[in-house]
Amino acid sequence: MADRPKVLVTRPIKEAPTARLRERCDVTIDENDFGIPREELLRKVAGYDALITMLTEKVDAELLAAAGPQLKIVANHAVGFDNVNLEDCTAAQVLASNTPDVLTETTADTAFALLMAAARRVGEGERFLRARTPWIWGPLMMLGRDVHHKTIGIVGFGRIGQAVARRAKGFGMDVIYSDAVRLPAEVEAETGAERVELDDLLERADFVSIHTNLTPDTRHLFSAEQFKRMKDTAVLVNTSRGPVVDESALADALESGEIFGAGLDVFEREPEVHQKLLELENVVVIPHLGSATVDTRDAMGHLAVDNVFAALDGKRPPTLLNRDAFRG
Ligand code: DGY
């Protein structure tokens, strides 16, 4: 049909949202296993009315110009949108959206899984057994760190940080947080969290979990100085964005015993992982799986499709990021 809107999805997403999209649009799904190389993407985007992008694609003036003036929306299939230049989108009068809320609980689960795994040496124990290492139960074998009743410091107390705090409460933990803004009293009461300065948090926390956006201000927020402030028994967890942590400084801190361990879902030069991190026993690494569950990826896909449909209908997308671009 000639007048069906054209939508490009840069990686395959779940079946149900894809089927919805196909009901009213001509959909092209790129099957490139390692993401579309930039030059190819610039060629491919021409003529589409909507793009569903991943965090691996840089959305900027160059890409928007390559797409053409008919482009109405870039619906990012992620809550993080550091890959999307909102000013460029607004200047090109292209709406931009993300997928918040639907992945909050799942990402908090991942943060807690990494926290537990790093504290209790789960990755190390797995590797030990899979290597068929001879062993017998011993009272001093692979001693980890208690999680329950310890102090967790949450850096960036937005939706996901708060969801981690609720989990921590269930473990009887004390929760402290640092954030540019103080959260409303009811949020502090519900999560039992106390706001402190970042340096204070680093000195007091047994576990530090990062939930801040990646911005110029948060790039390398964690570097050698921050690791020095942390307890040598502390565990760092990062499920936000890799460049918030200076990976080389982290590897040094883990190697020298400046901190006890780390659980990482995201990496500074993703998909590359710092060589030393891969060699150290006291770090648990997983390949950016924060929101990777069947239900949550369905929900993210549906939300991205809702955003596309709203834009095609001239309505305000439910999770619009650049309000100035919307002329409703
Ligand atoms: C996001 O949505 O930003 C996550 O990092 C993807 O799982």
Short mmCIF file of C-alpha atoms and ligand atoms in Angstrom, two decimals:
data_model
loop_
_atom_site.label_atom_id
_atom_site.label_comp_id
_atom_site.label_asym_id
_atom_site.label_seq_id
_atom_site.Cartn_x
_atom_site.Cartn_y
_atom_site.Cartn_z
CA MET A 1 0.00 0.00 0.00
CA ALA A 2 1.52 3.28 -1.12
CA ASP A 3 0.61 5.47 1.87
CA ARG A 4 1.61 3.16 4.69
CA PRO A 5 4.23 4.82 6.87
CA LYS A 6 7.73 3.41 6.62
CA VAL A 7 9.49 2.36 9.82
CA LEU A 8 13.07 1.16 10.22
CA VAL A 9 13.90 -0.93 13.30
CA THR A 10 17.67 -1.13 13.69
CA ARG A 11 17.72 -4.53 15.48
CA PRO A 12 15.07 -7.25 15.75
CA ILE A 13 12.74 -6.60 18.71
CA LYS A 14 10.09 -8.89 20.27
CA GLU A 15 7.48 -10.51 18.05
CA ALA A 16 4.32 -8.95 19.53
CA PRO A 17 5.37 -5.29 19.17
CA THR A 18 6.80 -6.10 15.74
CA ALA A 19 3.46 -7.57 14.68
CA ARG A 20 1.62 -4.45 15.88
CA LEU A 21 3.99 -2.28 13.91
CA ARG A 22 3.48 -4.38 10.78
CA GLU A 23 -0.31 -4.02 11.01
CA ARG A 24 -0.14 -0.39 10.02
CA CYS A 25 3.35 0.28 8.70
CA ASP A 26 5.86 -0.98 6.17
CA VAL A 27 8.54 -2.24 8.48
CA THR A 28 12.18 -2.91 7.72
CA ILE A 29 14.10 -4.73 10.42
CA ASP A 30 17.85 -4.75 10.17
CA GLU A 31 19.24 -8.19 10.96
CA ASN A 32 22.87 -7.19 11.31
CA ASP A 33 24.12 -9.19 14.32
CA PHE A 34 26.62 -6.58 15.43
CA GLY A 35 24.50 -3.49 14.74
CA ILE A 36 24.43 -1.51 11.50
CA PRO A 37 27.81 0.03 10.67
CA ARG A 38 27.48 3.82 10.69
CA GLU A 39 28.01 4.39 6.95
CA GLU A 40 25.45 1.71 6.14
CA LEU A 41 22.99 3.19 8.62
CA LEU A 42 23.36 6.63 7.05
CA ARG A 43 22.49 5.12 3.68
CA LYS A 44 19.65 2.97 5.03
CA VAL A 45 17.69 5.59 6.97
CA ALA A 46 16.74 7.65 3.90
CA GLY A 47 13.00 8.02 3.42
CA TYR A 48 11.68 6.53 6.68
CA ASP A 49 8.88 8.17 8.67
CA ALA A 50 10.00 6.64 11.95
CA LEU A 51 13.07 4.95 13.35
CA ILE A 52 13.19 2.57 16.28
CA THR A 53 16.80 2.78 17.43
CA MET A 54 18.93 0.99 20.02
CA LEU A 55 21.42 2.44 22.47
CA THR A 56 24.15 1.36 20.05
CA GLU A 57 23.14 3.90 17.39
CA LYS A 58 24.21 7.51 17.54
CA VAL A 59 21.30 9.75 16.65
CA ASP A 60 22.57 13.17 15.63
CA ALA A 61 22.17 15.90 13.00
CA GLU A 62 24.01 13.82 10.41
CA LEU A 63 21.69 10.84 10.83
CA LEU A 64 18.56 13.00 10.87
CA ALA A 65 19.65 14.78 7.69
CA ALA A 66 20.37 11.42 6.05
CA ALA A 67 16.85 10.26 6.98
CA GLY A 68 15.20 13.28 5.38
CA PRO A 69 12.51 15.83 6.28
CA GLN A 70 9.65 13.28 6.37
CA LEU A 71 11.13 11.70 9.55
CA LYS A 72 8.74 12.24 12.46
CA ILE A 73 10.18 10.30 15.35
CA VAL A 74 13.20 8.47 16.65
CA ALA A 75 11.88 6.03 19.26
CA ASN A 76 14.85 4.79 21.27
CA HIS A 77 14.33 1.24 22.54
CA ALA A 78 16.03 1.96 25.91
CA VAL A 79 15.48 4.19 28.89
CA GLY A 80 18.98 5.66 28.53
CA PHE A 81 19.25 8.16 25.70
CA ASP A 82 22.85 9.32 25.82
CA ASN A 83 23.09 8.06 22.22
CA VAL A 84 20.43 10.58 21.13
CA ASN A 85 21.28 14.24 20.66
CA LEU A 86 18.00 15.85 21.72
CA GLU A 87 19.01 19.32 20.56
CA ASP A 88 19.69 17.99 17.07
CA CYS A 89 16.32 16.20 17.09
CA THR A 90 14.50 19.35 18.17
CA ALA A 91 16.34 21.47 15.60
CA ALA A 92 15.27 18.99 12.91
CA GLN A 93 11.71 18.96 14.35
CA VAL A 94 11.97 15.24 14.96
CA LEU A 95 10.38 13.83 18.10
CA ALA A 96 12.54 11.62 20.30
CA SER A 97 11.29 9.12 22.88
CA ASN A 98 12.67 6.45 25.22
CA THR A 99 11.25 3.51 27.21
CA PRO A 100 11.24 4.46 30.90
CA ASP A 101 9.28 2.80 33.74
CA VAL A 102 8.64 -0.53 32.02
CA LEU A 103 12.19 -1.69 32.77
CA THR A 104 12.66 -0.20 36.24
CA GLU A 105 12.02 -3.31 38.33
CA THR A 106 13.88 -5.64 35.97
CA THR A 107 16.98 -3.44 35.92
CA ALA A 108 16.86 -3.16 39.71
CA ASP A 109 16.73 -6.97 39.86
CA THR A 110 19.85 -7.10 37.70
CA ALA A 111 21.66 -4.62 39.95
CA PHE A 112 20.79 -6.72 42.98
CA ALA A 113 21.84 -9.93 41.24
CA LEU A 114 25.25 -8.42 40.49
CA LEU A 115 25.54 -7.08 44.03
CA MET A 116 24.84 -10.51 45.51
CA ALA A 117 27.04 -12.32 43.01
CA ALA A 118 30.03 -10.05 43.61
CA ALA A 119 29.59 -10.08 47.42
CA ARG A 120 29.29 -13.86 47.61
CA ARG A 121 31.83 -14.67 44.89
CA VAL A 122 29.29 -16.49 42.72
CA GLY A 123 31.18 -15.98 39.45
CA GLU A 124 34.43 -17.14 40.98
CA GLY A 125 32.76 -20.22 42.48
CA GLU A 126 31.21 -21.07 39.10
CA ARG A 127 34.52 -20.78 37.29
CA PHE A 128 36.23 -22.82 40.01
CA LEU A 129 33.84 -25.76 39.64
CA ARG A 130 33.66 -25.60 35.85
CA ALA A 131 37.46 -25.78 35.79
CA ARG A 132 37.07 -29.11 37.65
CA THR A 133 39.32 -27.78 40.46
CA PRO A 134 39.80 -30.42 43.20
CA TRP A 135 38.09 -29.29 46.43
CA ILE A 136 36.50 -30.24 49.69
CA TRP A 137 34.30 -28.06 51.90
CA GLY A 138 36.46 -25.86 54.13
CA PRO A 139 35.74 -23.24 56.81
CA LEU A 140 37.94 -20.64 55.11
CA MET A 141 36.97 -21.35 51.57
CA MET A 142 35.99 -18.41 49.31
CA LEU A 143 34.72 -16.15 52.03
CA GLY A 144 32.57 -13.34 50.77
CA ARG A 145 30.91 -10.29 52.30
CA ASP A 146 27.53 -10.17 54.01
CA VAL A 147 24.84 -8.22 52.22
CA HIS A 148 22.10 -8.21 54.86
CA HIS A 149 22.13 -5.37 57.38
CA LYS A 150 24.97 -3.57 55.59
CA THR A 151 24.85 -0.08 54.10
CA ILE A 152 24.10 0.50 50.44
CA GLY A 153 24.92 3.81 48.76
CA ILE A 154 22.85 4.55 45.68
CA VAL A 155 24.29 7.08 43.27
CA GLY A 156 21.45 8.60 41.22
CA PHE A 157 18.16 8.14 43.02
CA GLY A 158 15.72 8.04 40.12
CA ARG A 159 13.25 5.29 39.38
CA ILE A 160 15.77 2.45 39.18
CA GLY A 161 17.82 3.66 42.16
CA GLN A 162 14.64 3.78 44.25
CA ALA A 163 13.66 0.27 43.14
CA VAL A 164 17.09 -0.96 44.28
CA ALA A 165 16.53 0.80 47.63
CA ARG A 166 13.26 -1.11 48.12
CA ARG A 167 15.07 -4.39 47.53
CA ALA A 168 17.82 -3.35 49.95
CA LYS A 169 15.23 -2.59 52.62
CA GLY A 170 14.07 -6.19 52.34
CA PHE A 171 17.61 -7.25 53.20
CA GLY A 172 17.58 -5.04 56.30
CA MET A 173 20.13 -2.69 54.75
CA ASP A 174 20.62 0.98 55.56
CA VAL A 175 20.12 3.04 52.43
CA ILE A 176 21.94 6.27 51.66
CA TYR A 177 21.82 8.08 48.34
CA SER A 178 23.42 10.91 46.47
CA ASP A 179 21.60 12.84 43.81
CA ALA A 180 21.58 16.38 42.46
CA VAL A 181 18.13 16.84 43.97
CA ARG A 182 16.65 15.84 47.28
CA LEU A 183 13.76 13.45 46.78
CA PRO A 184 10.34 14.23 48.26
CA ALA A 185 9.98 13.26 51.93
CA GLU A 186 7.47 10.52 51.06
CA VAL A 187 9.98 8.83 48.71
CA GLU A 188 12.67 9.02 51.40
CA ALA A 189 10.24 7.58 53.96
CA GLU A 190 9.05 4.78 51.70
CA THR A 191 12.57 3.71 50.72
CA GLY A 192 14.06 4.54 54.11
CA ALA A 193 16.81 6.44 52.29
CA GLU A 194 18.92 9.33 53.57
CA ARG A 195 20.51 11.84 51.19
CA VAL A 196 24.24 12.43 51.67
CA GLU A 197 27.09 13.96 49.69
CA LEU A 198 28.84 11.59 47.28
CA ASP A 199 32.13 11.58 49.24
CA ASP A 200 30.27 10.73 52.44
CA LEU A 201 28.39 7.96 50.64
CA LEU A 202 31.63 6.46 49.32
CA GLU A 203 33.16 6.41 52.78
CA ARG A 204 30.11 4.89 54.49
CA ALA A 205 28.74 2.40 51.99
CA ASP A 206 29.49 -1.32 51.93
CA PHE A 207 27.84 -1.48 48.51
CA VAL A 208 27.74 1.32 45.96
CA SER A 209 25.23 0.97 43.14
CA ILE A 210 25.33 3.43 40.23
CA HIS A 211 22.05 4.58 38.65
CA THR A 212 22.88 7.93 37.17
CA ASN A 213 22.44 8.97 33.52
CA LEU A 214 25.53 9.41 31.41
CA THR A 215 26.09 13.14 30.88
CA PRO A 216 29.26 15.23 30.52
CA ASP A 217 29.07 15.73 34.31
CA THR A 218 28.84 12.03 35.16
CA ARG A 219 31.49 10.75 32.72
CA HIS A 220 34.21 9.21 34.94
CA LEU A 221 32.30 10.19 38.07
CA PHE A 222 34.05 7.11 39.46
CA SER A 223 37.79 7.28 39.10
CA ALA A 224 40.91 6.57 41.19
CA GLU A 225 39.99 9.20 43.81
CA GLN A 226 36.52 7.71 44.40
CA PHE A 227 37.89 4.17 44.75
CA LYS A 228 40.39 5.42 47.32
CA ARG A 229 37.52 6.81 49.38
CA MET A 230 35.61 3.53 49.35
CA LYS A 231 36.07 0.85 52.00
CA ASP A 232 38.44 -1.97 51.07
CA THR A 233 35.53 -4.31 51.81
CA ALA A 234 33.14 -2.48 49.46
CA VAL A 235 31.49 -3.72 46.28
CA LEU A 236 30.71 -1.48 43.30
CA VAL A 237 27.77 -2.25 41.01
CA ASN A 238 27.16 -0.51 37.69
CA THR A 239 24.01 -1.06 35.64
CA SER A 240 23.81 2.49 34.27
CA ARG A 241 26.32 3.37 31.56
CA GLY A 242 29.92 2.21 31.29
CA PRO A 243 31.64 5.58 30.86
CA VAL A 244 30.41 6.71 34.30
CA VAL A 245 33.29 4.56 35.57
CA ASP A 246 36.93 4.94 34.60
CA GLU A 247 37.41 1.26 33.83
CA SER A 248 41.17 1.28 34.02
CA ALA A 249 41.09 2.91 37.48
CA LEU A 250 38.47 0.37 38.55
CA ALA A 251 40.62 -2.53 37.37
CA ASP A 252 43.57 -1.12 39.36
CA ALA A 253 41.40 -0.69 42.48
CA LEU A 254 40.13 -4.26 42.20
CA GLU A 255 43.58 -5.67 41.59
CA SER A 256 45.22 -3.83 44.48
CA GLY A 257 42.41 -4.70 46.90
CA GLU A 258 41.39 -1.07 47.30
CA ILE A 259 37.83 -2.36 46.95
CA PHE A 260 36.56 -5.91 47.45
CA GLY A 261 34.67 -6.52 44.25
CA ALA A 262 32.51 -5.25 41.42
CA GLY A 263 29.46 -6.32 39.46
CA LEU A 264 29.27 -4.78 36.00
CA ASP A 265 26.52 -4.85 33.38
CA VAL A 266 27.92 -2.00 31.29
CA PHE A 267 31.36 -1.06 30.00
CA GLU A 268 33.26 2.04 29.08
CA ARG A 269 33.98 1.03 25.49
CA GLU A 270 31.12 -1.39 24.99
CA PRO A 271 31.11 -4.07 23.63
CA GLU A 272 34.82 -4.20 24.53
CA VAL A 273 35.58 -5.13 28.13
CA HIS A 274 38.82 -4.00 29.75
CA GLN A 275 41.26 -6.92 29.54
CA LYS A 276 42.22 -6.75 33.21
CA LEU A 277 38.60 -6.94 34.34
CA LEU A 278 38.24 -10.18 32.43
CA GLU A 279 41.26 -11.60 34.22
CA LEU A 280 40.35 -10.61 37.79
CA GLU A 281 38.40 -13.05 39.96
CA ASN A 282 36.71 -10.36 42.05
CA VAL A 283 34.55 -8.90 39.31
CA VAL A 284 31.32 -10.27 37.89
CA VAL A 285 30.64 -9.18 34.32
CA ILE A 286 27.52 -9.64 32.21
CA PRO A 287 26.88 -8.26 28.70
CA HIS A 288 24.48 -5.32 29.27
CA LEU A 289 21.53 -7.50 30.32
CA GLY A 290 19.92 -4.97 32.70
CA SER A 291 16.49 -5.06 31.11
CA ALA A 292 16.88 -8.37 29.29
CA THR A 293 13.84 -10.40 30.30
CA VAL A 294 11.09 -11.73 28.07
CA ASP A 295 8.37 -9.59 29.66
CA THR A 296 10.40 -6.41 29.86
CA ARG A 297 11.64 -6.57 26.29
CA ASP A 298 8.00 -7.06 25.22
CA ALA A 299 7.02 -3.99 27.23
CA MET A 300 9.89 -1.91 25.86
CA GLY A 301 8.97 -2.89 22.32
CA HIS A 302 5.31 -2.01 22.86
CA LEU A 303 6.20 1.35 24.38
CA ALA A 304 8.49 2.17 21.44
CA VAL A 305 5.64 1.25 19.07
CA ASP A 306 3.16 3.38 21.08
CA ASN A 307 5.53 6.30 20.67
CA VAL A 308 5.82 5.72 16.91
CA PHE A 309 2.05 5.44 16.44
CA ALA A 310 1.41 8.61 18.43
CA ALA A 311 3.91 10.55 16.34
CA LEU A 312 2.44 9.21 13.09
CA ASP A 313 -1.01 10.32 14.30
CA GLY A 314 0.25 13.81 15.17
CA LYS A 315 -0.27 13.07 18.89
CA ARG A 316 2.14 13.54 21.73
CA PRO A 317 4.19 10.33 22.23
CA PRO A 318 3.67 8.93 25.75
CA THR A 319 7.35 9.10 26.69
CA LEU A 320 8.48 12.05 24.62
CA LEU A 321 11.92 13.40 25.50
CA ASN A 322 12.05 16.69 23.57
CA ARG A 323 8.83 18.53 24.39
CA ASP A 324 9.86 21.56 22.35
CA ALA A 325 9.73 19.52 19.17
CA PHE A 326 6.05 18.67 19.65
CA ARG A 327 3.61 20.99 17.94
CA GLY A 328 0.33 19.41 19.00
C1 DGY B 1 18.42 1.02 28.81
O1 DGY B 1 17.23 0.85 28.56
O2 DGY B 1 18.95 2.14 28.83
C2 DGY B 1 19.20 -0.18 29.13
O3 DGY B 1 20.54 0.09 29.33
C3 DGY B 1 18.98 -1.21 28.05
O4 DGY B 1 18.80 -2.41 28.67
#
